[in-house]
Coordinates of C-alpha atoms in Angstrom, one line a residue:
Chain A
M272 CA -52.7 53.1 -72.7
E273 CA -54.7 49.9 -72.4
E274 CA -51.7 47.8 -72.7
E275 CA -49.8 49.9 -70.0
R276 CA -52.8 49.5 -67.6
R277 CA -52.8 45.8 -68.2
Q278 CA -49.0 45.6 -67.5
T279 CA -49.5 47.6 -64.3
G280 CA -52.3 45.4 -63.1
R281 CA -50.2 42.3 -63.7
R282 CA -47.2 43.9 -61.7
T283 CA -49.5 44.7 -58.8
L284 CA -50.8 41.2 -58.8
L285 CA -47.3 39.8 -58.9
K286 CA -46.1 42.1 -56.2
A287 CA -49.1 40.9 -53.9
G288 CA -48.5 37.3 -54.7
G289 CA -44.9 37.8 -53.7
L290 CA -45.8 39.4 -50.5
V291 CA -48.3 36.5 -49.7
V292 CA -45.5 34.0 -50.5
A293 CA -42.9 35.8 -48.4
S294 CA -45.4 36.2 -45.3
G295 CA -46.2 32.5 -45.6
A296 CA -42.6 31.5 -45.6
I297 CA -41.8 33.7 -42.6
G298 CA -44.9 32.4 -40.8
S299 CA -44.0 28.7 -41.5
I300 CA -40.5 29.4 -40.2
W301 CA -41.8 31.0 -37.1
A302 CA -44.2 28.3 -36.6
F303 CA -41.3 25.7 -37.1
V304 CA -39.1 27.5 -34.5
T305 CA -41.6 28.3 -31.8
G306 CA -44.3 25.7 -32.4
V307 CA -47.2 28.2 -32.4
S308 CA -50.1 26.6 -33.9
T309 CA -52.8 28.4 -35.7
K310 CA -55.5 26.2 -34.5
G311 CA -57.4 27.7 -31.5
N312 CA -54.1 29.5 -30.4
A313 CA -52.9 26.3 -29.1
R314 CA -49.1 26.2 -28.4
K315 CA -47.6 22.8 -29.3
R316 CA -43.9 21.9 -29.0
A317 CA -41.8 23.2 -31.7
M318 CA -41.4 21.2 -34.9
W319 CA -37.7 20.8 -34.5
I320 CA -38.2 18.6 -31.5
R321 CA -38.6 15.4 -33.3
I322 CA -40.6 12.4 -31.9
V323 CA -38.7 9.1 -32.1
D324 CA -39.5 5.6 -31.2
R325 CA -36.4 5.1 -28.8
P326 CA -34.5 7.5 -26.7
T327 CA -31.2 8.8 -28.2
L328 CA -29.3 7.1 -25.5
S329 CA -31.4 3.9 -25.0
E330 CA -28.7 1.1 -25.1
K331 CA -29.0 -1.1 -21.9
T332 CA -27.1 -4.2 -20.9
S333 CA -28.2 -7.1 -18.6
D334 CA -26.5 -5.1 -15.7
Y335 CA -29.3 -2.6 -15.7
K336 CA -31.4 -3.5 -12.7
R337 CA -33.6 -1.6 -10.2
F338 CA -31.4 0.9 -8.3
S339 CA -30.7 0.5 -4.6
G340 CA -32.2 3.9 -3.9
N341 CA -29.2 5.1 -1.9
D342 CA -28.2 8.4 -3.6
M343 CA -25.3 10.5 -3.0
F344 CA -26.6 12.1 0.1
A345 CA -27.0 8.7 1.7
L346 CA -23.6 7.5 0.3
Y347 CA -21.6 10.5 1.2
R348 CA -20.9 10.0 4.9
P349 CA -19.7 6.4 4.5
L350 CA -17.7 7.3 1.4
K351 CA -15.9 10.3 3.1
T352 CA -15.1 8.1 6.1
Q353 CA -13.7 5.5 3.9
R354 CA -11.6 7.9 1.9
D355 CA -10.4 10.4 4.5
G356 CA -10.5 8.4 7.7
A357 CA -13.0 8.3 10.8
G358 CA -14.2 11.6 11.9
S359 CA -13.4 13.3 8.6
F360 CA -17.2 13.8 7.8
E361 CA -18.0 15.3 11.1
A362 CA -14.7 17.6 10.9
E363 CA -16.0 18.9 7.5
Q364 CA -19.6 19.6 8.7
A365 CA -18.2 21.6 11.7
S366 CA -15.9 23.6 9.6
K367 CA -18.8 24.1 7.1
A368 CA -21.1 25.5 10.0
E369 CA -18.4 27.8 11.1
R370 CA -17.9 29.2 7.5
V371 CA -21.4 29.7 7.0
A372 CA -21.8 31.8 10.2
A373 CA -18.9 33.8 9.3
W374 CA -20.0 34.5 5.8
I375 CA -23.6 35.6 7.1
S376 CA -21.8 37.9 9.6
E377 CA -19.6 39.3 6.8
R378 CA -22.7 39.7 4.7
K379 CA -20.8 38.0 1.8
P380 CA -22.6 38.6 -1.4
G381 CA -25.0 35.5 -1.9
Y382 CA -24.7 34.4 1.6
S383 CA -26.2 37.3 3.6
L384 CA -28.8 36.3 6.2
P385 CA -31.7 37.2 3.7
D386 CA -30.0 35.1 0.9
V387 CA -29.7 32.1 3.3
Q388 CA -33.2 32.4 4.6
L389 CA -34.7 33.0 1.2
S390 CA -33.6 29.5 0.4
E391 CA -34.9 28.1 3.7
G392 CA -38.4 29.8 3.1
A393 CA -38.4 28.2 -0.4
W394 CA -38.0 24.7 1.1
T395 CA -41.0 25.1 3.4
V396 CA -43.6 23.1 1.3
M397 CA -41.1 20.3 0.4
H398 CA -39.8 20.1 4.1
S399 CA -43.3 19.7 5.2
T400 CA -43.8 16.4 3.6
K401 CA -41.9 13.0 3.0
P402 CA -42.8 10.1 0.8
G403 CA -46.2 8.6 1.9
V404 CA -46.8 11.4 4.3
G405 CA -48.6 14.7 4.3
L406 CA -48.7 16.1 0.7
L407 CA -47.0 13.1 -0.8
S408 CA -49.5 10.7 0.7
W409 CA -50.2 7.6 -1.3
T410 CA -53.7 7.7 -0.5
R411 CA -56.5 10.3 -0.7
I412 CA -55.9 13.5 1.3
S413 CA -59.3 15.4 1.1
V414 CA -60.5 15.2 -2.4
R415 CA -64.2 13.8 -2.7
T416 CA -64.4 10.5 -4.7
P417 CA -66.9 10.0 -7.5
A418 CA -68.8 7.5 -5.2
E419 CA -69.1 10.3 -2.6
L420 CA -70.4 12.5 -5.2
G421 CA -72.9 9.6 -6.4
T422 CA -71.5 9.4 -9.8
P423 CA -69.4 6.7 -11.6
R424 CA -65.7 7.4 -12.1
Y425 CA -64.7 9.4 -15.2
T426 CA -64.0 7.6 -18.4
A427 CA -62.8 8.8 -21.7
P428 CA -60.6 7.6 -24.5
P429 CA -56.8 7.5 -23.7
E430 CA -55.8 10.4 -25.8
E431 CA -58.6 12.7 -24.2
M432 CA -57.6 11.4 -20.7
A433 CA -53.9 12.3 -21.3
S434 CA -54.9 15.7 -22.6
T435 CA -57.1 16.2 -19.4
V436 CA -54.4 15.2 -17.1
K437 CA -51.7 17.3 -18.9
A438 CA -54.0 20.4 -18.7
A439 CA -54.5 19.8 -14.9
A440 CA -50.6 19.4 -14.5
R441 CA -50.0 22.6 -16.4
L442 CA -52.6 24.5 -14.3
Y443 CA -51.0 23.4 -11.0
G444 CA -47.5 24.6 -12.4
A445 CA -45.8 22.0 -14.5
G446 CA -43.6 23.5 -17.2
L447 CA -43.5 20.2 -19.3
V448 CA -45.6 17.2 -18.9
G449 CA -45.4 13.7 -20.6
I450 CA -46.9 10.3 -20.2
A451 CA -44.7 7.2 -20.1
P452 CA -45.5 3.5 -19.5
M453 CA -44.4 2.2 -16.1
N454 CA -41.1 0.5 -16.1
E455 CA -40.4 -1.5 -13.0
A456 CA -36.7 -1.2 -13.7
Y457 CA -36.7 2.4 -13.0
V458 CA -38.3 2.1 -9.5
N459 CA -35.9 2.0 -6.6
L460 CA -35.4 -1.2 -4.6
Q461 CA -35.7 0.6 -1.4
A462 CA -37.0 4.1 0.0
L463 CA -34.3 6.6 0.9
R464 CA -33.8 6.4 4.7
E465 CA -34.5 9.8 6.6
S466 CA -32.0 8.9 9.2
E467 CA -29.2 6.4 9.7
N468 CA -31.2 4.8 12.6
E469 CA -34.2 4.1 10.3
K470 CA -34.8 0.7 9.0
D471 CA -34.9 0.1 5.1
K472 CA -38.2 -0.1 3.5
D473 CA -38.6 -2.0 0.5
I474 CA -40.6 -0.7 -2.5
V475 CA -42.6 -3.6 -4.0
F476 CA -45.1 -4.3 -6.6
G477 CA -48.3 -6.0 -5.5
D478 CA -51.6 -7.4 -6.8
V479 CA -53.5 -5.0 -4.7
D480 CA -56.1 -2.3 -5.4
V481 CA -54.7 0.6 -3.5
P482 CA -51.1 1.7 -2.9
S483 CA -50.0 1.4 0.7
V484 CA -47.2 2.5 3.1
S485 CA -46.2 0.7 6.2
D486 CA -43.2 0.5 8.6
T487 CA -41.6 -2.1 6.5
K488 CA -42.6 -1.4 2.9
F489 CA -44.3 0.7 0.2
V490 CA -46.5 -1.3 -2.2
I491 CA -47.2 -0.2 -5.6
P492 CA -50.3 -1.7 -7.2
K493 CA -49.3 -3.6 -10.4
K494 CA -52.3 -2.0 -12.1
M495 CA -50.5 1.2 -12.1
K496 CA -49.3 1.1 -15.7
W497 CA -48.9 4.9 -16.3
V498 CA -46.4 7.4 -15.1
I499 CA -47.0 11.2 -15.6
A500 CA -43.5 12.7 -15.7
I501 CA -43.3 16.5 -15.0
A502 CA -40.6 19.1 -15.3
I503 CA -40.7 22.2 -13.2
P504 CA -38.8 25.0 -14.5
M505 CA -36.3 26.7 -12.1
D506 CA -36.1 30.4 -11.6
L507 CA -33.1 31.1 -14.1
D508 CA -32.3 34.6 -12.7
L509 CA -32.1 33.2 -9.1
L510 CA -30.1 30.1 -10.4
S511 CA -27.7 32.2 -12.3
S512 CA -26.4 33.5 -9.0
A513 CA -25.0 29.9 -8.2
P514 CA -22.8 28.9 -6.4
T515 CA -24.4 30.8 -3.5
A516 CA -27.0 30.3 -0.8
L517 CA -29.2 32.6 -2.8
G518 CA -28.8 30.3 -6.0
D519 CA -30.0 27.3 -3.8
A520 CA -33.3 29.1 -3.4
A521 CA -34.0 28.1 -7.0
S522 CA -33.5 24.4 -6.4
A523 CA -35.5 24.6 -3.1
L524 CA -38.4 26.5 -4.8
G525 CA -38.3 23.9 -7.7
Y526 CA -38.6 21.1 -5.1
S527 CA -41.5 22.8 -3.2
H528 CA -43.3 23.4 -6.6
S529 CA -42.8 19.8 -7.3
A530 CA -44.3 18.7 -4.2
F531 CA -47.4 21.0 -4.7
V532 CA -47.9 20.0 -8.3
V533 CA -47.6 16.1 -7.9
S534 CA -49.9 16.3 -4.7
S535 CA -52.5 18.5 -6.4
L536 CA -52.2 16.2 -9.6
A537 CA -52.7 13.0 -7.5
E538 CA -55.7 14.4 -5.6
F539 CA -57.3 15.5 -9.1
I540 CA -56.7 11.8 -10.4
R541 CA -58.3 10.3 -7.2
G542 CA -61.2 12.6 -7.7
L543 CA -61.8 11.1 -11.1
G544 CA -62.0 7.8 -9.4
Y545 CA -58.5 6.4 -9.8
E546 CA -55.4 5.7 -7.6
A547 CA -52.3 7.9 -7.7
I548 CA -48.8 8.0 -6.1
P549 CA -47.1 11.5 -6.2
C550 CA -43.2 11.4 -6.1
V551 CA -40.7 14.0 -6.1
N552 CA -37.1 12.6 -6.1
D553 CA -38.2 9.6 -4.1
T554 CA -39.4 6.1 -5.0
A555 CA -38.1 6.0 -8.5
Q556 CA -35.5 7.4 -10.9
S557 CA -37.2 10.6 -12.5
V558 CA -34.8 10.9 -15.4
P559 CA -35.4 7.7 -17.3
F560 CA -39.2 8.3 -17.0
A561 CA -39.0 11.9 -18.3
V562 CA -36.8 10.6 -21.2
D563 CA -39.4 7.9 -22.2
A564 CA -42.1 10.5 -21.8
G565 CA -40.5 12.8 -24.3
I566 CA -39.7 15.6 -22.0
G567 CA -36.0 15.7 -22.9
E568 CA -32.8 13.9 -23.6
L569 CA -30.0 12.6 -21.2
G570 CA -27.1 15.1 -21.7
R571 CA -23.4 15.3 -20.8
L572 CA -24.3 16.4 -17.3
N573 CA -26.2 12.9 -16.8
K574 CA -29.1 14.9 -16.2
L575 CA -32.3 15.6 -18.2
V576 CA -31.9 18.4 -20.7
T577 CA -35.2 19.8 -22.0
P578 CA -35.5 21.7 -25.3
E579 CA -37.2 24.6 -23.6
F580 CA -35.6 25.0 -20.4
G581 CA -32.3 23.1 -20.6
P582 CA -31.3 21.1 -17.5
A583 CA -32.5 23.9 -15.3
V584 CA -35.8 21.9 -14.2
R585 CA -36.8 19.8 -11.2
L586 CA -38.3 16.5 -12.1
C587 CA -41.2 14.8 -10.4
K588 CA -43.8 12.2 -11.3
V589 CA -47.1 10.6 -10.5
F590 CA -47.9 6.9 -10.8
T591 CA -51.4 6.0 -11.7
D592 CA -54.0 3.5 -13.0
L593 CA -55.7 6.1 -15.1
P594 CA -55.5 4.6 -18.7
M595 CA -53.8 7.4 -20.9
A596 CA -52.1 7.4 -24.3
C597 CA -48.4 7.4 -23.8
D598 CA -46.0 9.8 -25.3
K599 CA -42.9 8.9 -27.2
P600 CA -39.3 10.1 -26.6
V601 CA -37.8 13.0 -28.5
D602 CA -34.6 13.9 -30.2
F603 CA -33.6 17.5 -30.6
G604 CA -30.0 17.0 -31.5
L605 CA -28.7 17.2 -27.8
V606 CA -26.6 14.1 -27.8
K607 CA -24.5 15.5 -30.9
F608 CA -24.4 18.8 -29.4
C609 CA -23.0 17.5 -26.2
R610 CA -20.3 15.6 -27.9
N611 CA -18.9 18.7 -29.2
C612 CA -19.7 21.2 -26.4
K613 CA -18.4 20.1 -23.1
K614 CA -19.0 23.5 -21.6
C615 CA -20.6 22.1 -18.5
A616 CA -17.7 19.9 -17.9
E617 CA -15.3 22.8 -18.3
A618 CA -17.3 25.1 -16.1
C619 CA -17.6 22.4 -13.2
P620 CA -15.3 23.6 -10.5
S621 CA -14.9 20.1 -9.0
R622 CA -14.2 18.5 -12.4
A623 CA -16.9 16.0 -11.7
L624 CA -18.3 15.7 -15.1
S625 CA -17.2 13.6 -17.9
F626 CA -14.9 15.0 -20.8
D627 CA -15.2 11.7 -22.8
D628 CA -16.3 12.3 -26.4
E629 CA -18.7 9.6 -26.6
P630 CA -21.3 8.3 -24.0
N631 CA -20.2 5.0 -22.6
F632 CA -21.0 2.3 -20.0
K633 CA -18.2 3.3 -17.4
T634 CA -19.7 4.1 -14.2
R635 CA -17.8 6.3 -11.7
G636 CA -19.1 4.9 -8.3
P637 CA -22.0 3.3 -6.3
W638 CA -24.2 6.5 -7.0
N639 CA -24.5 5.6 -10.7
N640 CA -26.8 2.8 -11.8
P641 CA -24.8 0.6 -14.2
G642 CA -26.0 -1.0 -17.5
H643 CA -27.0 1.9 -19.4
K644 CA -25.0 4.3 -21.6
A645 CA -24.3 7.9 -20.4
W646 CA -21.7 10.4 -19.5
F647 CA -21.3 9.3 -16.0
E648 CA -20.4 11.9 -13.4
D649 CA -18.3 11.8 -10.2
S650 CA -21.0 12.7 -7.6
Y651 CA -18.5 12.4 -4.8
K652 CA -16.3 15.2 -6.2
C653 CA -19.5 17.2 -6.9
L654 CA -20.8 16.9 -3.4
Q655 CA -17.4 17.8 -1.9
Y656 CA -17.7 21.1 -3.8
W657 CA -21.2 21.4 -2.2
Q658 CA -19.5 21.3 1.1
K659 CA -16.8 23.8 0.3
S660 CA -19.0 26.3 -1.2
N661 CA -21.9 25.9 1.4
S662 CA -24.4 25.6 -1.5
A663 CA -25.9 23.1 -3.9
C664 CA -23.8 24.7 -6.8
G665 CA -25.7 24.5 -9.9
I666 CA -23.0 25.9 -12.2
C667 CA -23.5 23.1 -14.7
L668 CA -27.2 23.8 -15.0
V669 CA -26.5 27.4 -15.8
S670 CA -23.6 26.9 -18.2
C671 CA -25.5 24.5 -20.5
P672 CA -26.2 26.4 -23.8
Y673 CA -29.7 25.1 -23.8
T674 CA -30.4 26.9 -20.5
K675 CA -31.7 30.3 -21.7
G676 CA -34.3 32.7 -20.7
N677 CA -37.4 32.8 -22.8
E678 CA -37.3 36.5 -23.7
A679 CA -35.0 36.6 -26.7
W680 CA -36.4 35.1 -29.8
V681 CA -32.8 34.2 -31.1
H682 CA -32.3 31.4 -28.8
E683 CA -35.4 29.4 -30.3
G684 CA -33.6 29.9 -33.7
V685 CA -30.3 28.7 -32.5
K686 CA -31.9 25.6 -30.9
A687 CA -33.9 24.9 -34.0
T688 CA -30.7 25.0 -36.3
A689 CA -28.8 22.9 -33.8
S690 CA -31.5 20.3 -34.1
I691 CA -31.6 20.2 -37.9
A692 CA -27.9 21.1 -38.7
P693 CA -25.6 19.6 -36.2
A694 CA -22.5 20.9 -38.3
A695 CA -23.3 24.4 -36.8
D696 CA -22.9 23.1 -33.3
P697 CA -19.3 24.2 -32.8
V698 CA -20.3 27.8 -33.9
F699 CA -23.0 28.0 -31.5
R700 CA -20.7 26.9 -28.7
I701 CA -18.3 29.6 -29.5
M702 CA -21.0 32.3 -29.8
D703 CA -22.5 31.1 -26.4
N704 CA -19.2 32.0 -24.8
A705 CA -18.6 35.1 -26.8
F706 CA -22.1 36.5 -25.6
G707 CA -21.2 35.8 -22.0
Y708 CA -23.8 33.3 -21.3
G709 CA -23.5 30.9 -18.3
K710 CA -21.6 33.5 -16.2
Q711 CA -22.6 34.1 -12.6
H712 CA -25.0 36.9 -12.1
D713 CA -24.3 39.4 -9.3
P714 CA -26.3 38.0 -6.2
E715 CA -26.8 41.5 -4.8
Q716 CA -28.4 42.8 -8.0
W717 CA -31.0 40.0 -7.8
W718 CA -32.8 41.6 -4.8
M719 CA -32.9 45.0 -6.5
N720 CA -34.2 43.6 -9.8
K721 CA -36.7 41.4 -8.2
S722 CA -38.1 44.1 -6.0
Q723 CA -38.7 46.3 -9.0
S724 CA -40.1 43.7 -11.3
G725 CA -43.8 43.7 -11.9
R726 CA -43.7 40.7 -14.1
R727 CA -44.6 37.2 -13.3
G728 CA -41.9 34.6 -12.6
Chain B
M244 CA -32.5 67.2 -62.1
I245 CA -33.2 70.7 -63.5
N246 CA -32.3 71.5 -67.0
G247 CA -32.8 75.2 -67.7
A248 CA -35.4 77.5 -66.2
D249 CA -38.6 76.1 -67.2
V250 CA -38.1 72.3 -67.9
F251 CA -37.9 69.6 -65.1
T252 CA -36.7 66.1 -65.8
I253 CA -37.7 63.6 -63.3
T254 CA -35.5 60.4 -63.4
I255 CA -37.2 57.2 -61.7
R256 CA -34.5 54.8 -61.2
K257 CA -35.8 51.3 -60.4
R258 CA -33.9 49.4 -57.9
A259 CA -33.1 45.7 -58.7
W260 CA -35.2 43.0 -57.1
W261 CA -32.1 41.7 -55.2
F262 CA -31.7 45.0 -53.5
W263 CA -35.3 44.8 -52.0
A264 CA -34.7 41.2 -51.1
L265 CA -31.5 42.4 -49.2
A266 CA -33.4 45.1 -47.7
G267 CA -36.0 42.7 -46.3
L268 CA -33.3 40.5 -44.8
W269 CA -31.5 43.7 -43.4
L270 CA -34.8 44.6 -41.8
L271 CA -35.4 41.1 -40.3
L272 CA -32.0 41.1 -38.8
E273 CA -32.3 44.5 -37.3
I274 CA -35.5 43.5 -35.8
L275 CA -34.0 40.3 -34.4
L276 CA -30.9 42.1 -33.2
L277 CA -32.9 44.8 -31.5
Q278 CA -35.2 42.2 -29.9
T279 CA -32.2 40.2 -28.7
A280 CA -30.6 43.4 -27.1
V281 CA -33.7 44.4 -25.1
A282 CA -34.5 40.8 -24.0
S283 CA -31.0 40.2 -23.0
A284 CA -31.0 43.2 -20.8
Q285 CA -34.2 41.9 -19.2
E286 CA -32.6 38.5 -18.8
R287 CA -29.6 40.3 -17.0
E288 CA -27.3 39.0 -19.8
Y289 CA -25.6 42.3 -20.1
R290 CA -22.7 41.1 -22.3
A291 CA -25.2 39.7 -24.8
A292 CA -27.2 42.9 -24.7
T293 CA -24.0 45.1 -25.3
I294 CA -22.9 43.0 -28.2
S295 CA -26.4 43.0 -29.7
W296 CA -26.6 46.7 -29.4
M297 CA -23.4 47.0 -31.1
L298 CA -24.5 44.8 -33.9
V299 CA -27.7 46.9 -34.3
G300 CA -25.7 49.9 -34.7
L301 CA -23.2 48.5 -37.1
L302 CA -25.9 47.0 -39.3
A303 CA -27.8 50.2 -39.1
T304 CA -24.8 52.1 -40.4
L305 CA -24.2 49.6 -43.2
G306 CA -27.9 49.7 -44.2
C307 CA -28.0 53.6 -44.4
F308 CA -24.7 53.7 -46.2
A309 CA -26.0 51.3 -48.7
W310 CA -29.4 53.0 -49.1
L311 CA -27.7 56.5 -49.5
R312 CA -25.1 55.2 -51.9
R313 CA -27.9 53.7 -54.2
R314 CA -29.5 57.1 -54.3
G315 CA -26.7 58.9 -55.8
P316 CA -25.8 59.3 -59.4
H317 CA -24.9 56.0 -61.1
K318 CA -21.5 56.7 -62.6
H319 CA -21.0 53.4 -64.1
S320 CA -24.5 52.6 -65.0
N321 CA -25.3 52.3 -68.8
L322 CA -28.9 53.7 -68.2
S323 CA -27.3 56.7 -66.3
E324 CA -25.1 57.3 -69.3
Q325 CA -27.9 57.3 -71.7
H326 CA -30.1 59.4 -69.5
R327 CA -27.3 62.0 -69.0
E328 CA -27.0 62.1 -72.8
A329 CA -30.6 62.5 -73.3
T330 CA -31.1 65.2 -70.7
T331 CA -28.3 67.3 -71.8
S332 CA -29.5 67.6 -75.4
E333 CA -33.3 67.5 -75.5
P334 CA -35.4 66.0 -72.8
T335 CA -37.1 63.0 -74.1
S336 CA -37.8 61.1 -71.1
I337 CA -40.5 61.9 -68.6
S338 CA -40.5 65.7 -68.6
T339 CA -42.9 68.4 -67.3
A340 CA -43.2 71.9 -68.9
N341 CA -44.0 74.6 -66.4

């Protein structure tokens, strides 16, 4: 009897021990996959996002220089004229306007008047400002400086400063924030012209205390050695109706959120007693700063792909002289995944994306900055499709297997496995297709869905 | 199992450790698939939701089948054979007299 009781006790103890070990194992896997920390309910990045010393596509040659600043929008008109003859650009714009009017009248799904105006409404904040002016002012807008409050400027160790700034950025609406060291090579040579009649304005670095904007140039103080790179997640449900005018609202909203976030953060930094320059797409290349700050990796789309939101983000940044600890680049297996996948290239209706197996140095036109390794895209073809579809497309952003909603747990598990076991990449690519991800959502259903939803986002 | 009018024999058949491990794995998969099905519908990924629901159903059917099959008599088990012999002659295992 005594022996039997002792055995029963040992068995219970073993069972309890097994349960504890199993719970611990499941908990560890969960923490690894999601990044949920037990310390103070903090949510860190998932452990499968590895921190590395150099970005995954970091190879650069001596050709890598400061970019002219002329993006595809500035280049399209002369290129179109050069390729299709004088007047071709104007003719294309006229037929586009006629098509838009007809589609609005016909109430074509995704192009009805509410669809078009939803996008226009979403642009409001971004359209109310421009580099150096309004929200994107390079100097103080309204915040009271420490001097005005009768106090010295705020100082703290660099790590603490970085945490403070990141917390503020997240509050204002940033999805991901990272700190990178200033790299002058990423800053454009000239500001983008608002119109063809406008004169070129140089962007220069100077030994000055405060940033300045004049009719001829933008001056960045050399003491601004830190860049806060920010990713704003786009509304995925809205973006999934791309390519439509409705889908454009996701980009428009992303830009307006960006303008709000960087301007608020710049004012916060000025309020601590430092200088800050808020930028959206202007002034510098956002992608290399975001890569250096560990927000994501450069993918096949030649855009930043984040582990959390895929490429469905808008990037913006703030230059500052506030000393902060810098972040390091990350590697979550994206480049290896992109080598196999090619889903974005296949989904692209204009065949603008590269099908090359390996990233290389071959640029596709003056819109690409040479001297670095990438899968370069043909932006001319891309923008031509924008004209045809009367939208800013976005199919490549939606089709990427890393672009997933945050509701289903399984996506985290798949991304974690892809990061640590690239051999499984082809299987995940097949599964992504089989489950129907990346397909266009019904634009008409979006209105019904959104009007009934009581949830945020 | 009832042997005669006033003697009951209760047979406690222990499931192997690997059966419980498989059952745990089955439960985890069911939870994951169920969550994927519900969440995919919320994300308006209807094809993913449909496939997930189908997998939930398939796995549930397989699970039930496995569970019920294990509960039935062990035709090929040595333990079962010994037990049957024991219970048909004189109950020597756990028995309760009325």
